[in-house]
Amino acid sequence: MMQLVHWLLREAILGVSITWCTIFSSLGQSTQPSVVPQNVIDTSAQPLVFAPGVVSTAFEEAAATFSPDGNTVYFYQGTIYNTVCYSKKIDGKWAKPEVAPFSGQYSDWDPFLSPDGKRLFFVSSRPQDDKSLIKPKKKTHLWYADHLQGDTWSAPHLLDAPFNLDSVNNFAPSVSRSGTICFCSRGRDGHAGMGSYYAKRLGDHYDTPKLMALNGNEETQDPFIAPDERYIIFVSGDNELYISYRQGDGWATGQKLGPQVNNGDSIWDPTVSPDGKMLYYTSARVKGFYKRDPKGPALNYDGLEKEMGSIFNGRGNILMIPVNLKNNAN
């Protein structure tokens, strides 16, 4: 026991960003020790706002997902209706976003681009057939559009069963290179709370979605699965980010990422860049970015209006921070 205490103290002094947890795979409890924690986020790293004033604005933006070359980003933005948008990097700078050709009519959000860039998954409450074009569904389902050429995409298609059930909402799809899809739902298959699920691609269809016990009995959501399925980053606990490593046919119990990202603010929609070097997530974080000058004069209305129209007005922005999660090529 004392050896374990000394080990934990040593790891804390070294600044390891994630904690030791026992294994609990999606197939059951394991008595084996968990994988050795990794320094996912350097202790000196600090989050930055992604593309401030272009992608991250005074409105709410979330769920950044990138083309394989990293030069196009898809995300959602909105106030009344969420809308899938995209921006291209031109001469090293992100250009003014445009609405994705399949979005802008109904509420669409949580886009995720497959690792090969050929299919974009998203969540929508849009009607499922031409007979009910003016009557969106009460529940949100998983949809996809296929890339055709350039900036053009196919018409959206509802992802076939067994994902979409009339009785539950689906959120936050992510897809691995082999086609395994992860998402989250509340109250699905007898599970009372919010849970994360995965389903393997079996030839021309998907296996039945299975609940992942990524953090014991805690609720989990917004699971991002790595292209090589080596890890999953998800939200759990007090709206904090965790990482779970592959263990056999399942994943180990989640290990909390460091205080650089888990600073007490709500966090959602984590993703990792195609090269595994940058973690993106959405947060309404203001601390460390902006605060009123308590020694300055009180704001007049023009000053208040300027503050409310800034990117640090309490709405979600896309943040980014370097990570050590290089993906395997195959």
mmCIF file with all atom_site columns, C-alpha atoms in Angstrom, residues 151-288:
data_model
loop_
_atom_site.group_PDB
_atom_site.id
_atom_site.type_symbol
_atom_site.label_atom_id
_atom_site.label_alt_id
_atom_site.label_comp_id
_atom_site.label_asym_id
_atom_site.label_entity_id
_atom_site.label_seq_id
_atom_site.pdbx_PDB_ins_code
_atom_site.Cartn_x
_atom_site.Cartn_y
_atom_site.Cartn_z
_atom_site.occupancy
_atom_site.B_iso_or_equiv
_atom_site.pdbx_formal_charge
_atom_site.auth_seq_id
_atom_site.auth_comp_id
_atom_site.auth_asym_id
_atom_site.auth_atom_id
_atom_site.pdbx_PDB_model_num
ATOM 1   C CA . ASP A 1 151 ? -17.237 21.769 -51.904 1.00 0.00 ? 151 ASP A CA 1
ATOM 2   C CA . THR A 1 152 ? -20.248 19.763 -53.083 1.00 0.00 ? 152 THR A CA 1
ATOM 3   C CA . TRP A 1 153 ? -21.952 17.045 -51.080 1.00 0.00 ? 153 TRP A CA 1
ATOM 4   C CA . SER A 1 154 ? -24.756 14.595 -51.673 1.00 0.00 ? 154 SER A CA 1
ATOM 5   C CA . ALA A 1 155 ? -28.216 15.091 -50.268 1.00 0.00 ? 155 ALA A CA 1
ATOM 6   C CA . PRO A 1 156 ? -28.373 14.055 -46.590 1.00 0.00 ? 156 PRO A CA 1
ATOM 7   C CA . HIS A 1 157 ? -29.273 10.453 -45.777 1.00 0.00 ? 157 HIS A CA 1
ATOM 8   C CA . LEU A 1 158 ? -30.672 9.110  -42.538 1.00 0.00 ? 158 LEU A CA 1
ATOM 9   C CA . LEU A 1 159 ? -28.247 6.627  -40.995 1.00 0.00 ? 159 LEU A CA 1
ATOM 10  C CA . ASP A 1 160 ? -29.982 3.276  -41.094 1.00 0.00 ? 160 ASP A CA 1
ATOM 11  C CA . ALA A 1 161 ? -31.123 1.361  -38.021 1.00 0.00 ? 161 ALA A CA 1
ATOM 12  C CA . PRO A 1 162 ? -30.081 0.250  -35.444 1.00 0.00 ? 162 PRO A CA 1
ATOM 13  C CA . PHE A 1 163 ? -28.975 3.801  -34.519 1.00 0.00 ? 163 PHE A CA 1
ATOM 14  C CA . ASN A 1 164 ? -32.052 5.945  -34.868 1.00 0.00 ? 164 ASN A CA 1
ATOM 15  C CA . LEU A 1 165 ? -34.930 5.151  -32.555 1.00 0.00 ? 165 LEU A CA 1
ATOM 16  C CA . ASP A 1 166 ? -38.083 7.249  -32.416 1.00 0.00 ? 166 ASP A CA 1
ATOM 17  C CA . SER A 1 167 ? -37.954 7.318  -28.617 1.00 0.00 ? 167 SER A CA 1
ATOM 18  C CA . VAL A 1 168 ? -34.451 8.721  -28.003 1.00 0.00 ? 168 VAL A CA 1
ATOM 19  C CA . ASN A 1 169 ? -32.149 11.518 -29.140 1.00 0.00 ? 169 ASN A CA 1
ATOM 20  C CA . ASN A 1 170 ? -28.731 10.805 -30.612 1.00 0.00 ? 170 ASN A CA 1
ATOM 21  C CA . PHE A 1 171 ? -25.789 13.198 -30.399 1.00 0.00 ? 171 PHE A CA 1
ATOM 22  C CA . ALA A 1 172 ? -22.097 13.654 -31.206 1.00 0.00 ? 172 ALA A CA 1
ATOM 23  C CA . PRO A 1 173 ? -21.183 10.997 -33.796 1.00 0.00 ? 173 PRO A CA 1
ATOM 24  C CA . SER A 1 174 ? -17.535 10.153 -34.422 1.00 0.00 ? 174 SER A CA 1
ATOM 25  C CA . VAL A 1 175 ? -16.097 7.486  -36.709 1.00 0.00 ? 175 VAL A CA 1
ATOM 26  C CA . SER A 1 176 ? -12.871 5.503  -36.816 1.00 0.00 ? 176 SER A CA 1
ATOM 27  C CA . ARG A 1 177 ? -10.901 4.534  -39.910 1.00 0.00 ? 177 ARG A CA 1
ATOM 28  C CA . SER A 1 178 ? -12.423 1.033  -39.886 1.00 0.00 ? 178 SER A CA 1
ATOM 29  C CA . GLY A 1 179 ? -15.947 2.443  -39.712 1.00 0.00 ? 179 GLY A CA 1
ATOM 30  C CA . THR A 1 180 ? -16.706 1.983  -36.002 1.00 0.00 ? 180 THR A CA 1
ATOM 31  C CA . ILE A 1 181 ? -19.117 4.733  -35.010 1.00 0.00 ? 181 ILE A CA 1
ATOM 32  C CA . CYS A 1 182 ? -19.501 6.266  -31.550 1.00 0.00 ? 182 CYS A CA 1
ATOM 33  C CA . PHE A 1 183 ? -22.316 8.520  -30.342 1.00 0.00 ? 183 PHE A CA 1
ATOM 34  C CA . CYS A 1 184 ? -24.260 9.311  -27.192 1.00 0.00 ? 184 CYS A CA 1
ATOM 35  C CA . SER A 1 185 ? -27.911 9.003  -26.182 1.00 0.00 ? 185 SER A CA 1
ATOM 36  C CA . ARG A 1 186 ? -30.001 9.493  -23.065 1.00 0.00 ? 186 ARG A CA 1
ATOM 37  C CA . GLY A 1 187 ? -32.438 6.825  -21.900 1.00 0.00 ? 187 GLY A CA 1
ATOM 38  C CA . ARG A 1 188 ? -31.482 4.290  -24.548 1.00 0.00 ? 188 ARG A CA 1
ATOM 39  C CA . ASP A 1 189 ? -31.994 0.531  -24.161 1.00 0.00 ? 189 ASP A CA 1
ATOM 40  C CA . GLY A 1 190 ? -33.005 0.818  -20.513 1.00 0.00 ? 190 GLY A CA 1
ATOM 41  C CA . HIS A 1 191 ? -29.997 2.952  -19.530 1.00 0.00 ? 191 HIS A CA 1
ATOM 42  C CA . ALA A 1 192 ? -31.517 5.844  -17.579 1.00 0.00 ? 192 ALA A CA 1
ATOM 43  C CA . GLY A 1 193 ? -28.831 8.489  -18.006 1.00 0.00 ? 193 GLY A CA 1
ATOM 44  C CA . MET A 1 194 ? -26.659 9.853  -20.811 1.00 0.00 ? 194 MET A CA 1
ATOM 45  C CA . GLY A 1 195 ? -24.395 7.143  -22.167 1.00 0.00 ? 195 GLY A CA 1
ATOM 46  C CA . SER A 1 196 ? -21.824 6.660  -24.903 1.00 0.00 ? 196 SER A CA 1
ATOM 47  C CA . TYR A 1 197 ? -22.295 3.862  -27.436 1.00 0.00 ? 197 TYR A CA 1
ATOM 48  C CA . TYR A 1 198 ? -20.278 2.252  -30.203 1.00 0.00 ? 198 TYR A CA 1
ATOM 49  C CA . ALA A 1 199 ? -21.141 0.023  -33.130 1.00 0.00 ? 199 ALA A CA 1
ATOM 50  C CA . LYS A 1 200 ? -18.742 -1.771 -35.442 1.00 0.00 ? 200 LYS A CA 1
ATOM 51  C CA . ARG A 1 201 ? -19.073 -1.686 -39.199 1.00 0.00 ? 201 ARG A CA 1
ATOM 52  C CA . LEU A 1 202 ? -19.785 -5.208 -40.479 1.00 0.00 ? 202 LEU A CA 1
ATOM 53  C CA . GLY A 1 203 ? -19.444 -5.133 -44.237 1.00 0.00 ? 203 GLY A CA 1
ATOM 54  C CA . ASP A 1 204 ? -22.525 -3.346 -45.544 1.00 0.00 ? 204 ASP A CA 1
ATOM 55  C CA . HIS A 1 205 ? -24.190 -2.785 -42.158 1.00 0.00 ? 205 HIS A CA 1
ATOM 56  C CA . TYR A 1 206 ? -23.523 -1.863 -38.527 1.00 0.00 ? 206 TYR A CA 1
ATOM 57  C CA . ASP A 1 207 ? -23.593 -4.096 -35.495 1.00 0.00 ? 207 ASP A CA 1
ATOM 58  C CA . THR A 1 208 ? -26.054 -3.342 -32.688 1.00 0.00 ? 208 THR A CA 1
ATOM 59  C CA . PRO A 1 209 ? -24.806 -0.342 -30.643 1.00 0.00 ? 209 PRO A CA 1
ATOM 60  C CA . LYS A 1 210 ? -23.249 -1.283 -27.305 1.00 0.00 ? 210 LYS A CA 1
ATOM 61  C CA . LEU A 1 211 ? -23.016 0.876  -24.187 1.00 0.00 ? 211 LEU A CA 1
ATOM 62  C CA . MET A 1 212 ? -19.461 1.777  -23.159 1.00 0.00 ? 212 MET A CA 1
ATOM 63  C CA . ALA A 1 213 ? -18.720 1.951  -19.422 1.00 0.00 ? 213 ALA A CA 1
ATOM 64  C CA . LEU A 1 214 ? -15.992 4.523  -19.906 1.00 0.00 ? 214 LEU A CA 1
ATOM 65  C CA . ASN A 1 215 ? -16.180 6.016  -16.424 1.00 0.00 ? 215 ASN A CA 1
ATOM 66  C CA . GLY A 1 216 ? -17.771 3.441  -14.143 1.00 0.00 ? 216 GLY A CA 1
ATOM 67  C CA . ASN A 1 217 ? -21.351 4.405  -13.352 1.00 0.00 ? 217 ASN A CA 1
ATOM 68  C CA . GLU A 1 218 ? -20.875 8.058  -14.326 1.00 0.00 ? 218 GLU A CA 1
ATOM 69  C CA . GLU A 1 219 ? -22.762 9.468  -17.285 1.00 0.00 ? 219 GLU A CA 1
ATOM 70  C CA . THR A 1 220 ? -20.638 10.005 -20.399 1.00 0.00 ? 220 THR A CA 1
ATOM 71  C CA . GLN A 1 221 ? -21.199 11.945 -23.592 1.00 0.00 ? 221 GLN A CA 1
ATOM 72  C CA . ASP A 1 222 ? -19.577 13.351 -26.747 1.00 0.00 ? 222 ASP A CA 1
ATOM 73  C CA . PRO A 1 223 ? -17.203 10.399 -27.378 1.00 0.00 ? 223 PRO A CA 1
ATOM 74  C CA . PHE A 1 224 ? -14.438 11.094 -29.909 1.00 0.00 ? 224 PHE A CA 1
ATOM 75  C CA . ILE A 1 225 ? -12.864 7.878  -31.166 1.00 0.00 ? 225 ILE A CA 1
ATOM 76  C CA . ALA A 1 226 ? -9.334  8.017  -32.594 1.00 0.00 ? 226 ALA A CA 1
ATOM 77  C CA . PRO A 1 227 ? -8.923  6.989  -36.252 1.00 0.00 ? 227 PRO A CA 1
ATOM 78  C CA . ASP A 1 228 ? -6.990  3.889  -35.144 1.00 0.00 ? 228 ASP A CA 1
ATOM 79  C CA . GLU A 1 229 ? -9.389  3.267  -32.200 1.00 0.00 ? 229 GLU A CA 1
ATOM 80  C CA . ARG A 1 230 ? -6.474  3.499  -29.773 1.00 0.00 ? 230 ARG A CA 1
ATOM 81  C CA . TYR A 1 231 ? -8.331  5.855  -27.460 1.00 0.00 ? 231 TYR A CA 1
ATOM 82  C CA . ILE A 1 232 ? -11.599 7.691  -26.881 1.00 0.00 ? 232 ILE A CA 1
ATOM 83  C CA . ILE A 1 233 ? -11.856 11.214 -25.453 1.00 0.00 ? 233 ILE A CA 1
ATOM 84  C CA . PHE A 1 234 ? -15.181 11.987 -23.841 1.00 0.00 ? 234 PHE A CA 1
ATOM 85  C CA . VAL A 1 235 ? -17.028 14.247 -21.399 1.00 0.00 ? 235 VAL A CA 1
ATOM 86  C CA . SER A 1 236 ? -17.985 12.962 -17.952 1.00 0.00 ? 236 SER A CA 1
ATOM 87  C CA . GLY A 1 237 ? -18.181 13.902 -14.278 1.00 0.00 ? 237 GLY A CA 1
ATOM 88  C CA . ASP A 1 238 ? -18.478 17.649 -13.749 1.00 0.00 ? 238 ASP A CA 1
ATOM 89  C CA . ASN A 1 239 ? -18.352 18.388 -17.484 1.00 0.00 ? 239 ASN A CA 1
ATOM 90  C CA . GLU A 1 240 ? -14.678 17.436 -17.723 1.00 0.00 ? 240 GLU A CA 1
ATOM 91  C CA . LEU A 1 241 ? -12.618 15.719 -20.405 1.00 0.00 ? 241 LEU A CA 1
ATOM 92  C CA . TYR A 1 242 ? -11.353 12.158 -19.948 1.00 0.00 ? 242 TYR A CA 1
ATOM 93  C CA . ILE A 1 243 ? -9.340  9.786  -22.097 1.00 0.00 ? 243 ILE A CA 1
ATOM 94  C CA . SER A 1 244 ? -9.889  6.032  -22.263 1.00 0.00 ? 244 SER A CA 1
ATOM 95  C CA . TYR A 1 245 ? -7.370  3.705  -23.928 1.00 0.00 ? 245 TYR A CA 1
ATOM 96  C CA . ARG A 1 246 ? -8.164  0.598  -25.913 1.00 0.00 ? 246 ARG A CA 1
ATOM 97  C CA . GLN A 1 247 ? -8.107  -2.581 -23.840 1.00 0.00 ? 247 GLN A CA 1
ATOM 98  C CA . GLY A 1 248 ? -8.880  -5.804 -25.697 1.00 0.00 ? 248 GLY A CA 1
ATOM 99  C CA . ASP A 1 249 ? -12.380 -5.587 -27.165 1.00 0.00 ? 249 ASP A CA 1
ATOM 100 C CA . GLY A 1 250 ? -13.259 -2.537 -25.069 1.00 0.00 ? 250 GLY A CA 1
ATOM 101 C CA . TRP A 1 251 ? -11.740 0.521  -23.455 1.00 0.00 ? 251 TRP A CA 1
ATOM 102 C CA . ALA A 1 252 ? -10.242 1.118  -20.025 1.00 0.00 ? 252 ALA A CA 1
ATOM 103 C CA . THR A 1 253 ? -11.830 3.344  -17.404 1.00 0.00 ? 253 THR A CA 1
ATOM 104 C CA . GLY A 1 254 ? -11.355 6.996  -18.322 1.00 0.00 ? 254 GLY A CA 1
ATOM 105 C CA . GLN A 1 255 ? -8.464  9.029  -16.971 1.00 0.00 ? 255 GLN A CA 1
ATOM 106 C CA . LYS A 1 256 ? -9.095  12.719 -16.411 1.00 0.00 ? 256 LYS A CA 1
ATOM 107 C CA . LEU A 1 257 ? -7.097  15.127 -18.546 1.00 0.00 ? 257 LEU A CA 1
ATOM 108 C CA . GLY A 1 258 ? -5.150  17.891 -16.860 1.00 0.00 ? 258 GLY A CA 1
ATOM 109 C CA . PRO A 1 259 ? -6.209  21.248 -15.392 1.00 0.00 ? 259 PRO A CA 1
ATOM 110 C CA . GLN A 1 260 ? -5.151  23.001 -18.586 1.00 0.00 ? 260 GLN A CA 1
ATOM 111 C CA . VAL A 1 261 ? -8.528  22.002 -20.048 1.00 0.00 ? 261 VAL A CA 1
ATOM 112 C CA . ASN A 1 262 ? -10.493 20.935 -16.963 1.00 0.00 ? 262 ASN A CA 1
ATOM 113 C CA . ASN A 1 263 ? -10.640 24.299 -15.227 1.00 0.00 ? 263 ASN A CA 1
ATOM 114 C CA . GLY A 1 264 ? -14.194 24.210 -13.895 1.00 0.00 ? 264 GLY A CA 1
ATOM 115 C CA . ASP A 1 265 ? -15.941 25.467 -17.030 1.00 0.00 ? 265 ASP A CA 1
ATOM 116 C CA . SER A 1 266 ? -18.377 23.353 -19.002 1.00 0.00 ? 266 SER A CA 1
ATOM 117 C CA . ILE A 1 267 ? -16.707 21.540 -21.899 1.00 0.00 ? 267 ILE A CA 1
ATOM 118 C CA . TRP A 1 268 ? -18.205 19.665 -24.818 1.00 0.00 ? 268 TRP A CA 1
ATOM 119 C CA . ASP A 1 269 ? -17.523 18.253 -28.296 1.00 0.00 ? 269 ASP A CA 1
ATOM 120 C CA . PRO A 1 270 ? -13.838 17.198 -28.079 1.00 0.00 ? 270 PRO A CA 1
ATOM 121 C CA . THR A 1 271 ? -12.005 16.253 -31.284 1.00 0.00 ? 271 THR A CA 1
ATOM 122 C CA . VAL A 1 272 ? -8.364  15.709 -32.208 1.00 0.00 ? 272 VAL A CA 1
ATOM 123 C CA . SER A 1 273 ? -6.672  16.948 -35.371 1.00 0.00 ? 273 SER A CA 1
ATOM 124 C CA . PRO A 1 274 ? -5.918  14.354 -38.091 1.00 0.00 ? 274 PRO A CA 1
ATOM 125 C CA . ASP A 1 275 ? -2.218  14.342 -37.128 1.00 0.00 ? 275 ASP A CA 1
ATOM 126 C CA . GLY A 1 276 ? -3.007  13.806 -33.432 1.00 0.00 ? 276 GLY A CA 1
ATOM 127 C CA . LYS A 1 277 ? -1.168  16.950 -32.354 1.00 0.00 ? 277 LYS A CA 1
ATOM 128 C CA . MET A 1 278 ? -4.019  19.268 -31.379 1.00 0.00 ? 278 MET A CA 1
ATOM 129 C CA . LEU A 1 279 ? -7.077  18.797 -29.172 1.00 0.00 ? 279 LEU A CA 1
ATOM 130 C CA . TYR A 1 280 ? -10.100 20.933 -30.034 1.00 0.00 ? 280 TYR A CA 1
ATOM 131 C CA . TYR A 1 281 ? -13.084 21.365 -27.744 1.00 0.00 ? 281 TYR A CA 1
ATOM 132 C CA . THR A 1 282 ? -15.818 23.880 -27.014 1.00 0.00 ? 282 THR A CA 1
ATOM 133 C CA . SER A 1 283 ? -15.968 25.935 -23.856 1.00 0.00 ? 283 SER A CA 1
ATOM 134 C CA . ALA A 1 284 ? -17.628 29.132 -22.648 1.00 0.00 ? 284 ALA A CA 1
ATOM 135 C CA . ARG A 1 285 ? -14.394 29.868 -20.785 1.00 0.00 ? 285 ARG A CA 1
ATOM 136 C CA . VAL A 1 286 ? -13.722 33.514 -20.017 1.00 0.00 ? 286 VAL A CA 1
ATOM 137 C CA . LYS A 1 287 ? -11.181 33.273 -17.188 1.00 0.00 ? 287 LYS A CA 1
ATOM 138 C CA . GLY A 1 288 ? -7.689  33.798 -18.512 1.00 0.00 ? 288 GLY A CA 1
#
